[in-house]
Coordinates of C-alpha atoms in Angstrom, one line a residue:
X160 CA -21.6 -40.7 -101.2
X161 CA -24.1 -39.9 -98.6
X162 CA -22.5 -37.3 -96.2
X163 CA -24.1 -35.7 -93.1
X164 CA -22.5 -32.5 -91.9
X165 CA -22.8 -31.4 -88.2
X166 CA -22.0 -27.7 -88.1
X167 CA -23.5 -26.7 -91.4
X168 CA -24.3 -23.3 -90.2
X169 CA -20.7 -22.6 -89.0
X170 CA -17.8 -20.9 -90.8
X171 CA -16.2 -24.0 -92.3
X172 CA -19.5 -26.1 -92.6
X173 CA -21.2 -23.4 -94.7
X174 CA -18.4 -23.6 -97.2
X175 CA -17.9 -27.3 -97.2
X176 CA -21.5 -28.3 -97.8
X177 CA -21.8 -26.7 -101.3
X178 CA -18.5 -28.1 -102.3
X179 CA -19.7 -31.6 -101.3
X180 CA -22.9 -31.1 -103.3
X181 CA -20.8 -29.7 -106.3
X182 CA -18.7 -32.9 -106.2
X183 CA -21.9 -35.0 -106.7
X184 CA -22.4 -36.2 -103.1
X185 CA -25.7 -36.4 -101.4
X186 CA -25.5 -34.0 -98.5
X187 CA -27.6 -33.9 -95.3
X188 CA -26.9 -30.5 -93.5
X189 CA -27.7 -30.6 -89.8
X190 CA -28.6 -27.4 -87.9
X191 CA -30.2 -26.6 -84.6
X192 CA -32.2 -23.9 -86.4
X193 CA -32.8 -25.1 -89.9
X194 CA -34.3 -21.6 -90.8
X195 CA -30.8 -20.3 -90.8
X196 CA -30.2 -22.2 -94.0
X197 CA -33.5 -21.1 -95.7
X198 CA -31.8 -18.6 -98.0
X199 CA -28.3 -19.9 -98.6
X200 CA -27.6 -20.3 -102.3
X201 CA -27.2 -24.1 -102.1
X202 CA -30.4 -24.8 -100.1
X203 CA -32.2 -26.6 -102.9
X204 CA -29.2 -29.0 -103.5
X205 CA -29.0 -30.5 -100.1
X206 CA -31.2 -32.0 -97.5
X207 CA -31.6 -30.0 -94.3
X208 CA -32.6 -31.5 -91.0
X209 CA -32.8 -30.3 -87.5
X210 CA -30.3 -31.7 -85.0
X211 CA -28.5 -30.9 -81.8
X212 CA -25.3 -32.8 -81.2
X213 CA -26.2 -33.3 -77.6
X214 CA -29.5 -34.9 -78.4
X215 CA -29.3 -38.7 -78.9
X216 CA -32.5 -39.1 -80.8
X217 CA -31.8 -36.2 -83.2
X218 CA -28.3 -37.3 -83.8
X219 CA -29.4 -41.0 -84.6
X220 CA -32.0 -39.6 -87.0
X221 CA -29.4 -37.4 -88.7
X222 CA -26.8 -40.2 -89.3
X223 CA -29.3 -42.8 -90.4
X224 CA -28.4 -44.3 -93.8
X225 CA -25.3 -42.1 -94.1
X226 CA -21.8 -43.2 -95.1
X227 CA -19.7 -40.2 -94.0
X228 CA -20.1 -38.0 -90.9
X229 CA -18.4 -34.6 -91.0
X230 CA -18.0 -33.2 -87.4
X231 CA -17.4 -29.5 -87.5
X232 CA -18.8 -28.5 -84.1
X233 CA -17.1 -26.9 -81.2
X234 CA -18.6 -25.0 -78.2
X235 CA -15.8 -22.5 -78.3
X236 CA -17.2 -19.8 -76.1
X237 CA -19.2 -21.7 -73.4
X238 CA -17.7 -21.7 -70.0
X239 CA -18.3 -25.5 -69.8
X240 CA -17.3 -26.1 -73.4
X241 CA -15.1 -29.0 -72.6
X242 CA -17.8 -31.1 -70.9
X243 CA -20.3 -30.2 -73.7
X244 CA -17.7 -31.1 -76.5
X245 CA -16.9 -34.5 -74.9
X246 CA -20.6 -35.4 -74.4
X247 CA -21.5 -34.3 -77.9
X248 CA -18.6 -36.3 -79.4
X249 CA -19.7 -39.4 -77.6
X250 CA -23.3 -39.0 -78.8
X251 CA -22.2 -38.6 -82.4
X252 CA -19.6 -41.5 -82.1
X253 CA -22.2 -43.9 -80.7
X254 CA -24.8 -43.0 -83.3
X255 CA -22.3 -43.3 -86.1
X256 CA -21.1 -46.7 -84.9
X257 CA -24.8 -48.0 -84.5
X258 CA -25.7 -46.7 -88.0
X259 CA -22.8 -48.4 -89.7
X260 CA -21.1 -45.1 -90.9
X261 CA -17.9 -46.0 -92.6
X262 CA -16.0 -42.7 -92.1
X263 CA -15.9 -39.7 -89.7
X264 CA -14.1 -36.6 -90.6
X265 CA -13.3 -34.1 -87.8
X266 CA -11.5 -30.7 -88.0
X267 CA -9.4 -30.0 -84.8
X268 CA -6.4 -28.0 -84.0
X269 CA -2.7 -28.6 -84.1
X270 CA -1.5 -29.9 -80.8
X271 CA 1.9 -28.5 -79.7
X272 CA 4.4 -31.2 -78.5
X273 CA 5.7 -31.2 -74.9
X274 CA 3.5 -28.4 -73.9
X275 CA 0.7 -27.9 -71.3
X276 CA -2.4 -27.4 -73.4
X277 CA -5.0 -24.8 -72.9
X278 CA -8.5 -26.0 -72.1
X279 CA -9.4 -25.1 -75.7
X280 CA -6.7 -27.3 -77.3
X281 CA -7.1 -30.1 -74.8
X282 CA -10.8 -30.2 -75.6
X283 CA -10.2 -30.4 -79.3
X284 CA -7.7 -33.2 -78.7
X285 CA -10.0 -35.1 -76.5
X286 CA -12.8 -34.9 -79.1
X287 CA -10.6 -36.4 -81.7
X288 CA -9.6 -39.3 -79.3
X289 CA -13.3 -40.1 -78.6
X290 CA -14.2 -40.2 -82.3
X291 CA -11.1 -42.4 -83.2
X292 CA -12.0 -44.8 -80.4
X293 CA -15.5 -45.2 -81.8
X294 CA -14.6 -48.1 -84.0
X295 CA -15.6 -45.9 -87.1
X296 CA -12.4 -45.0 -89.1
X297 CA -11.8 -41.3 -88.3
X298 CA -9.7 -38.7 -90.0
X299 CA -8.8 -35.8 -87.7
X300 CA -7.5 -32.8 -89.7
X301 CA -5.6 -30.5 -87.4
X302 CA -5.1 -26.8 -88.4
X303 CA -3.6 -23.7 -86.8
X304 CA -4.6 -20.3 -87.9
X305 CA -7.2 -20.3 -90.8
X306 CA -6.8 -17.4 -93.2
X307 CA -10.1 -16.5 -95.0
X308 CA -12.7 -13.9 -95.4
X309 CA -14.8 -13.9 -92.3
X310 CA -12.7 -16.3 -90.1
X311 CA -12.2 -15.2 -86.6
X312 CA -8.5 -15.5 -86.8
X313 CA -8.3 -13.4 -89.9
X314 CA -10.6 -10.8 -88.4
X315 CA -8.4 -10.5 -85.3
X316 CA -5.3 -10.2 -87.5
X317 CA -6.9 -7.7 -89.8
X318 CA -8.3 -5.3 -87.2
X319 CA -5.2 -5.4 -84.9
X320 CA -3.1 -4.5 -88.0
X321 CA -5.4 -1.8 -89.4
X322 CA -6.4 0.0 -86.3
X323 CA -3.0 0.0 -84.4
X324 CA -0.1 1.4 -86.5
X325 CA 1.9 1.1 -83.2
X326 CA 1.3 -1.4 -80.4
X327 CA 2.6 -3.0 -77.4
X328 CA 2.2 -6.8 -77.7
X329 CA 2.8 -9.9 -75.6
X330 CA 5.7 -12.3 -76.2
X331 CA 3.6 -14.8 -78.1
X332 CA 3.6 -12.6 -81.2
X333 CA 7.2 -14.1 -81.8
X334 CA 5.9 -17.7 -81.6
X335 CA 6.0 -19.6 -84.9
X336 CA 2.7 -20.3 -86.7
X337 CA 1.8 -22.3 -89.8
X338 CA -1.4 -20.7 -91.1
X339 CA -3.5 -22.3 -93.8
X340 CA -6.0 -20.8 -96.3
X341 CA -9.6 -21.7 -95.8
X342 CA -9.8 -22.9 -99.4
X343 CA -7.0 -25.5 -98.6
X344 CA -8.9 -26.6 -95.4
X345 CA -12.0 -27.3 -97.5
X346 CA -9.9 -29.1 -100.1
X347 CA -8.6 -31.4 -97.4
X348 CA -12.0 -32.0 -95.8
X349 CA -13.6 -32.8 -99.2
X350 CA -11.1 -35.5 -100.0
X351 CA -10.8 -36.9 -96.6
X352 CA -14.0 -38.8 -97.0
X353 CA -12.4 -40.9 -99.7
X354 CA -9.5 -42.3 -97.6
X355 CA -9.1 -46.0 -97.1
X356 CA -10.9 -47.8 -94.3
X357 CA -7.6 -48.5 -92.5
X358 CA -6.8 -44.8 -91.9
X359 CA -7.8 -43.9 -88.4
X360 CA -5.5 -41.1 -87.2
X361 CA -4.9 -37.4 -87.0
X362 CA -3.1 -35.4 -89.7
X363 CA -1.6 -31.9 -89.3
X364 CA -2.5 -29.6 -92.2
X365 CA -0.9 -26.2 -92.9
X366 CA 0.1 -23.9 -95.6
X367 CA 3.7 -23.5 -97.1
X368 CA 4.7 -20.7 -94.8
X369 CA 5.9 -20.9 -91.2
X370 CA 6.2 -17.4 -89.7
X371 CA 5.5 -15.5 -86.5
X372 CA 2.3 -13.6 -85.7
X373 CA 4.3 -10.5 -85.8
X374 CA 5.5 -11.3 -89.4
X375 CA 1.9 -12.0 -90.2
X376 CA 0.7 -8.6 -89.1
X377 CA 3.5 -6.9 -91.1
X378 CA 2.7 -9.0 -94.2
X379 CA -1.0 -8.1 -93.9
X380 CA 0.0 -4.4 -93.7
X381 CA 1.8 -4.7 -97.0
X382 CA -1.1 -6.6 -98.7
X383 CA -3.6 -4.0 -97.4
X384 CA -1.5 -1.1 -98.3
X385 CA -0.8 0.1 -94.9
X386 CA 2.3 1.7 -93.5
X387 CA 4.8 -0.5 -91.6
X388 CA 3.4 -1.6 -88.2
X389 CA 5.5 -0.7 -85.2
X390 CA 5.4 -3.5 -82.6
X391 CA 7.1 -3.7 -79.2
X392 CA 6.7 -7.0 -77.5
X393 CA 6.7 -7.0 -73.7
X394 CA 6.7 -10.0 -71.3
X395 CA 3.9 -8.8 -69.0
X396 CA 0.8 -9.1 -71.2
X397 CA -0.8 -12.4 -70.4
X398 CA -3.2 -14.2 -72.8
X399 CA -6.1 -13.0 -70.6
X400 CA -5.0 -9.4 -70.8
X401 CA -4.4 -9.7 -74.5
X402 CA -7.9 -11.1 -75.0
X403 CA -9.3 -7.9 -73.3
X404 CA -7.4 -5.8 -75.8
X405 CA -8.6 -7.9 -78.8
X406 CA -12.1 -7.6 -77.4
X407 CA -11.9 -3.8 -77.4
X408 CA -10.0 -3.3 -80.8
X409 CA -11.5 -6.0 -83.0
X410 CA -15.0 -7.4 -83.7
X411 CA -13.9 -10.7 -82.0
X412 CA -15.6 -10.8 -78.5
X413 CA -13.6 -11.7 -75.4
X414 CA -15.2 -15.1 -75.0
X415 CA -13.8 -16.0 -78.4
X416 CA -10.5 -14.2 -78.2
X417 CA -9.4 -16.0 -75.1
X418 CA -9.3 -19.5 -76.7
X419 CA -7.8 -18.1 -80.0
X420 CA -4.9 -16.4 -78.1
X421 CA -4.4 -19.4 -75.8
X422 CA -3.8 -21.5 -78.9
X423 CA -1.1 -19.1 -80.0
X424 CA 0.8 -19.1 -76.7
X425 CA 2.7 -22.2 -78.0
X426 CA 4.2 -22.6 -81.4
X427 CA 1.6 -24.3 -83.7
X428 CA 3.5 -25.7 -86.6
X429 CA 2.8 -29.0 -88.4
X430 CA 4.7 -31.9 -87.0
X431 CA 4.6 -33.7 -90.3
X432 CA 3.1 -33.6 -93.8
X433 CA 1.9 -37.2 -93.8
X434 CA -1.4 -36.1 -95.3
X435 CA 0.4 -35.9 -98.7
X436 CA 0.7 -39.7 -98.9
X437 CA -3.1 -39.9 -99.0
X438 CA -4.2 -36.5 -100.4
X439 CA -1.8 -34.8 -102.8
X440 CA -1.4 -31.0 -102.6
X441 CA -3.8 -29.0 -104.7
X442 CA -2.9 -28.7 -108.3
X443 CA -1.7 -25.1 -107.9
X444 CA 0.1 -26.0 -104.6
X445 CA -0.9 -24.9 -101.1
X446 CA -1.9 -21.2 -100.9
X447 CA 0.9 -18.9 -99.5
X448 CA 0.0 -16.6 -96.6
X449 CA 0.1 -13.4 -98.7
X450 CA -2.1 -14.9 -101.3
X451 CA -4.6 -16.1 -98.8
X452 CA -4.8 -12.6 -97.3
X453 CA -5.2 -11.1 -100.8
X454 CA -8.1 -13.5 -101.5
X455 CA -9.8 -12.7 -98.2
X456 CA -9.5 -9.0 -98.6
X457 CA -10.9 -9.1 -102.2
X458 CA -13.9 -11.0 -101.0
X459 CA -14.5 -8.5 -98.1
X460 CA -14.2 -5.5 -100.4
X461 CA -16.5 -7.1 -102.9
X462 CA -19.0 -8.1 -100.2
X463 CA -18.6 -11.7 -101.3
X464 CA -18.0 -13.3 -97.9
X465 CA -20.0 -16.7 -98.0
X466 CA -19.6 -17.4 -94.3
X467 CA -18.3 -15.6 -91.2
X468 CA -17.3 -16.7 -87.7
X469 CA -20.3 -14.8 -86.4
X470 CA -22.7 -17.0 -88.4
X471 CA -22.7 -19.5 -85.6
X472 CA -25.1 -18.6 -82.9
X473 CA -23.5 -16.8 -79.9
X474 CA -23.6 -19.2 -76.9
X475 CA -25.5 -17.8 -74.1
X476 CA -27.4 -15.5 -76.4
X477 CA -31.2 -15.7 -76.2
X478 CA -32.7 -18.2 -78.6
X479 CA -36.4 -18.1 -77.8
X480 CA -38.7 -17.0 -80.5
X481 CA -40.6 -13.7 -80.2
X482 CA -43.5 -14.1 -77.8
X483 CA -46.6 -13.0 -79.7
X484 CA -48.9 -13.1 -76.7
X485 CA -48.1 -10.8 -73.8
X486 CA -49.5 -13.5 -71.4
X487 CA -46.6 -15.7 -72.5
X488 CA -44.4 -13.6 -70.2
X489 CA -46.8 -13.1 -67.4
X490 CA -48.1 -9.8 -68.7
X491 CA -44.7 -8.1 -68.5
X492 CA -43.9 -7.7 -72.1
X493 CA -42.8 -4.0 -72.8
X494 CA -43.2 -2.5 -76.2
X495 CA -42.3 0.7 -78.1
X496 CA -44.4 1.0 -81.2
X497 CA -44.0 3.8 -83.9
X498 CA -45.6 4.2 -87.4
X499 CA -45.0 6.7 -90.1
X500 CA -46.4 7.4 -93.5
X501 CA -43.9 8.1 -96.2
X502 CA -44.2 9.2 -99.8
X503 CA -41.4 6.6 -100.7
X504 CA -42.8 3.5 -102.5
X505 CA -42.7 0.2 -100.5
X506 CA -39.8 -1.3 -102.5
X507 CA -37.5 1.7 -101.8
X508 CA -38.5 1.8 -98.1
X509 CA -37.8 -1.9 -97.8
X510 CA -34.4 -1.6 -99.5
X511 CA -33.5 1.0 -96.8
X512 CA -34.7 -1.2 -94.0
X513 CA -32.7 -4.3 -95.3
X514 CA -29.6 -2.2 -95.5
X515 CA -29.6 -1.2 -91.9
X516 CA -26.7 -1.6 -89.7
X517 CA -23.0 -2.3 -90.4
X518 CA -21.4 0.5 -92.4
X519 CA -24.9 2.0 -93.0
X520 CA -25.5 2.6 -89.3
X521 CA -28.8 2.6 -87.3
X522 CA -30.3 6.0 -88.5
X523 CA -30.4 7.6 -85.1
X524 CA -28.3 9.0 -82.2
X525 CA -24.9 7.4 -83.4
X526 CA -23.2 8.3 -80.2
X527 CA -25.7 6.5 -78.1
X528 CA -25.5 3.3 -80.3
X529 CA -21.7 3.5 -80.1
X530 CA -21.7 4.0 -76.4
X531 CA -24.0 1.1 -75.8
X532 CA -21.9 -1.1 -78.1
X533 CA -18.7 -0.3 -76.0
X534 CA -20.6 -1.0 -72.8
X535 CA -21.5 -4.4 -74.2
X536 CA -18.0 -5.2 -75.3
X537 CA -16.6 -4.3 -71.8
X538 CA -19.2 -6.6 -70.3
X539 CA -17.9 -9.4 -72.6
X540 CA -20.7 -9.1 -75.2
X541 CA -20.6 -9.0 -79.0
X542 CA -20.9 -5.1 -79.2
X543 CA -21.6 -3.4 -82.5
X544 CA -18.6 -4.5 -84.5
X545 CA -19.8 -7.7 -86.0
X546 CA -21.2 -5.7 -88.9
X547 CA -22.9 -7.6 -91.8
X548 CA -21.7 -9.7 -94.8
X549 CA -23.5 -7.9 -97.5
X550 CA -24.3 -4.1 -97.4
X551 CA -27.8 -4.4 -98.8
X552 CA -29.2 -8.0 -98.3
X553 CA -29.8 -10.0 -95.2
X554 CA -30.6 -13.7 -94.5
X555 CA -32.4 -15.4 -91.6
X556 CA -29.8 -16.5 -89.0
X557 CA -27.0 -14.2 -89.8
X558 CA -25.4 -11.7 -87.4
X559 CA -26.1 -8.0 -87.7
X560 CA -23.9 -6.0 -85.3
X561 CA -25.4 -7.0 -81.9
X562 CA -28.6 -8.5 -83.4
X563 CA -29.3 -11.7 -85.1
X564 CA -31.8 -11.9 -88.0
X565 CA -34.6 -14.0 -86.5
X566 CA -37.1 -13.7 -89.4
X567 CA -37.3 -12.0 -92.7
X568 CA -40.3 -11.9 -94.9
X569 CA -39.1 -9.9 -97.8
X570 CA -40.3 -7.3 -98.6
X571 CA -42.6 -6.9 -95.6
X572 CA -41.0 -7.6 -92.3
X573 CA -37.5 -7.8 -90.7
X574 CA -37.3 -9.1 -87.2
X575 CA -34.0 -9.0 -85.2
X576 CA -33.2 -10.6 -81.9
X577 CA -30.8 -8.9 -79.6
X578 CA -27.6 -10.7 -78.5
X579 CA -26.3 -8.0 -76.4
X580 CA -26.0 -8.4 -72.7
X581 CA -29.3 -7.2 -71.2
X582 CA -31.5 -8.4 -68.2
X583 CA -34.0 -9.9 -70.5
X584 CA -34.9 -10.7 -74.2
X585 CA -35.2 -8.0 -76.8
X586 CA -36.4 -7.8 -80.4
X587 CA -36.7 -5.1 -83.0
X588 CA -39.2 -5.4 -85.8
X589 CA -39.2 -3.2 -89.0
X590 CA -42.0 -3.5 -91.4
X591 CA -43.5 -2.0 -94.6
X592 CA -47.1 -1.9 -95.8
X593 CA -48.4 -0.2 -99.0
X594 CA -50.5 2.8 -98.1
X595 CA -53.9 2.9 -99.9
X596 CA -53.5 6.6 -100.4
X597 CA -50.2 6.3 -102.0
X598 CA -46.6 5.8 -100.8
X599 CA -46.2 3.4 -97.9
X600 CA -46.5 2.9 -94.1
X601 CA -43.5 2.2 -91.9
X602 CA -44.0 0.2 -88.8
X603 CA -41.4 -0.1 -86.1
X604 CA -41.7 -2.2 -82.9
X605 CA -39.2 -2.7 -80.1
X606 CA -40.1 -5.5 -77.7
X607 CA -38.5 -6.4 -74.3
X608 CA -39.3 -9.2 -72.0
X609 CA -37.7 -8.5 -68.7
X610 CA -35.9 -11.0 -66.5
X611 CA -36.5 -10.2 -62.8
X612 CA -36.4 -6.8 -61.2
X613 CA -33.2 -5.9 -63.0
X614 CA -35.1 -6.3 -66.3
X615 CA -37.9 -4.0 -65.2
X616 CA -35.5 -1.3 -64.0
X617 CA -33.4 -1.5 -67.2
X618 CA -36.5 -0.8 -69.3
X619 CA -37.6 2.1 -67.1
X620 CA -34.0 3.6 -67.2
X621 CA -33.8 3.6 -70.9
X622 CA -37.4 4.7 -71.6
X623 CA -36.5 8.5 -71.5
X624 CA -34.2 7.9 -74.5
X625 CA -36.7 6.1 -76.6
X626 CA -37.9 9.2 -78.5
X627 CA -34.3 10.1 -79.5
X628 CA -33.3 6.5 -80.4
X629 CA -36.4 4.8 -81.7
X630 CA -38.2 8.0 -82.8
X631 CA -35.1 9.2 -84.6
X632 CA -34.8 5.9 -86.3
X633 CA -38.3 6.0 -87.7
X634 CA -37.9 9.6 -88.9
X635 CA -34.5 8.9 -90.5
X636 CA -35.4 5.6 -92.2
X637 CA -38.5 7.1 -93.8
X638 CA -36.6 10.2 -94.7
X639 CA -33.7 8.3 -96.3
X640 CA -36.2 6.2 -98.3
X641 CA -37.8 9.5 -99.7
X642 CA -34.4 10.7 -100.8
X643 CA -33.1 7.4 -102.3
X644 CA -33.2 7.2 -106.1
X645 CA -34.8 4.2 -107.7
X646 CA -31.6 3.5 -109.6
X647 CA -29.7 3.1 -106.4
X648 CA -32.2 0.5 -105.2
X649 CA -31.9 -1.4 -108.4
X650 CA -28.1 -1.6 -108.1
X651 CA -28.4 -2.8 -104.6
X652 CA -30.6 -5.7 -105.7
X653 CA -28.2 -6.5 -108.5
X654 CA -25.4 -7.0 -106.0
X655 CA -26.8 -10.2 -104.7
X656 CA -26.0 -11.8 -101.4
X657 CA -22.3 -12.8 -101.9

């Protein structure tokens, strides 16, 4: 079949696309920034096109000549996400109808019965209704907590359990949940495209276990080899307060934690298993919760996480490309440029550069980086805890702590775009050039385009720290390269991208 996937750069989309291609379908992957898919392992097996779900012309071009539309888009952390979601759903529904698409597949959330829905769940339900009313047969798969390496729900569960051996929790940790493994979500999505034309309805999908969030934390502790978690639920912690705590303790930022927690305030359990009449359970059965956790942890420990929640661009984060001409910003483009010669060969220096961030750190003034990360978290930003998928290899478009990889020209240039909260736009470039006299030359450039007076004052305020932060980074990166054995660099390259 000819399948078009909206949300191909997201957590689920990035796992579904290669499975569709492996099943023999022709896949058109839609992305607002196609460059984010330039280095994915399955790039040469699919067609990649640019498309924004709110742009009528781009959506019409994306669905042209397609049989199946997969809609895996949700503006989760935008303040006006419900308006954006409804508008985007209507654009896609109208385009699919006009193009003669025969099937829409949408992934939504389980809707609790007889409960006042949060804005997040209400928006997911409204999108499903818009798509089903389009005239194109639509399958809406509704899932609760998705357990898988890199999922926001699993990261929240994992970090809460690992970092807090004892915790005071809100009452909702005793609500029942029916989690589902990400492999089973992809299994249902893959087969939903083949359902008969008269099927136009939602289906609840979930794993075989119904348990509380408290039980999930304790099961995770067992799977991860932790001591038993001590939990004291109290009635005074609201979803909003809980989200602040999640924001501080886990990599999941507050803007994402709020809708996740609001979805857990009510019991989210499948109301039926009607899907089995159309799609049989996997041959080995649906994945039990403990097994899903084991699989997720194994992938994390082996650096084999194919997609993460942070793969999707952070709403509200800067998206403009780096201005190469200072006049582009009215002549107010600040720059901190540093160059150093090193005896290390270019390949070794590049290997150190591409391994920056995450567990490897930023090679200068760790306290300052940590403090700035905490300030960003308190302000509602992403902070430093998003980490990286692979310890030694980066790809364009992926998140790297509070940066996003904007451009990578291996083994010469790495450009990062800041997604922390600052009064302007910021980039960091790290480059390598062979030195004619032997060794290599390291080039590091920090660029800042201020927004208003606050932006200018911000740059002036942090300038006194540049020598410690940026100067230390240049010295330590080149020093690390000089002391890194060639055998270690070869082993990093053999690890692949996961």
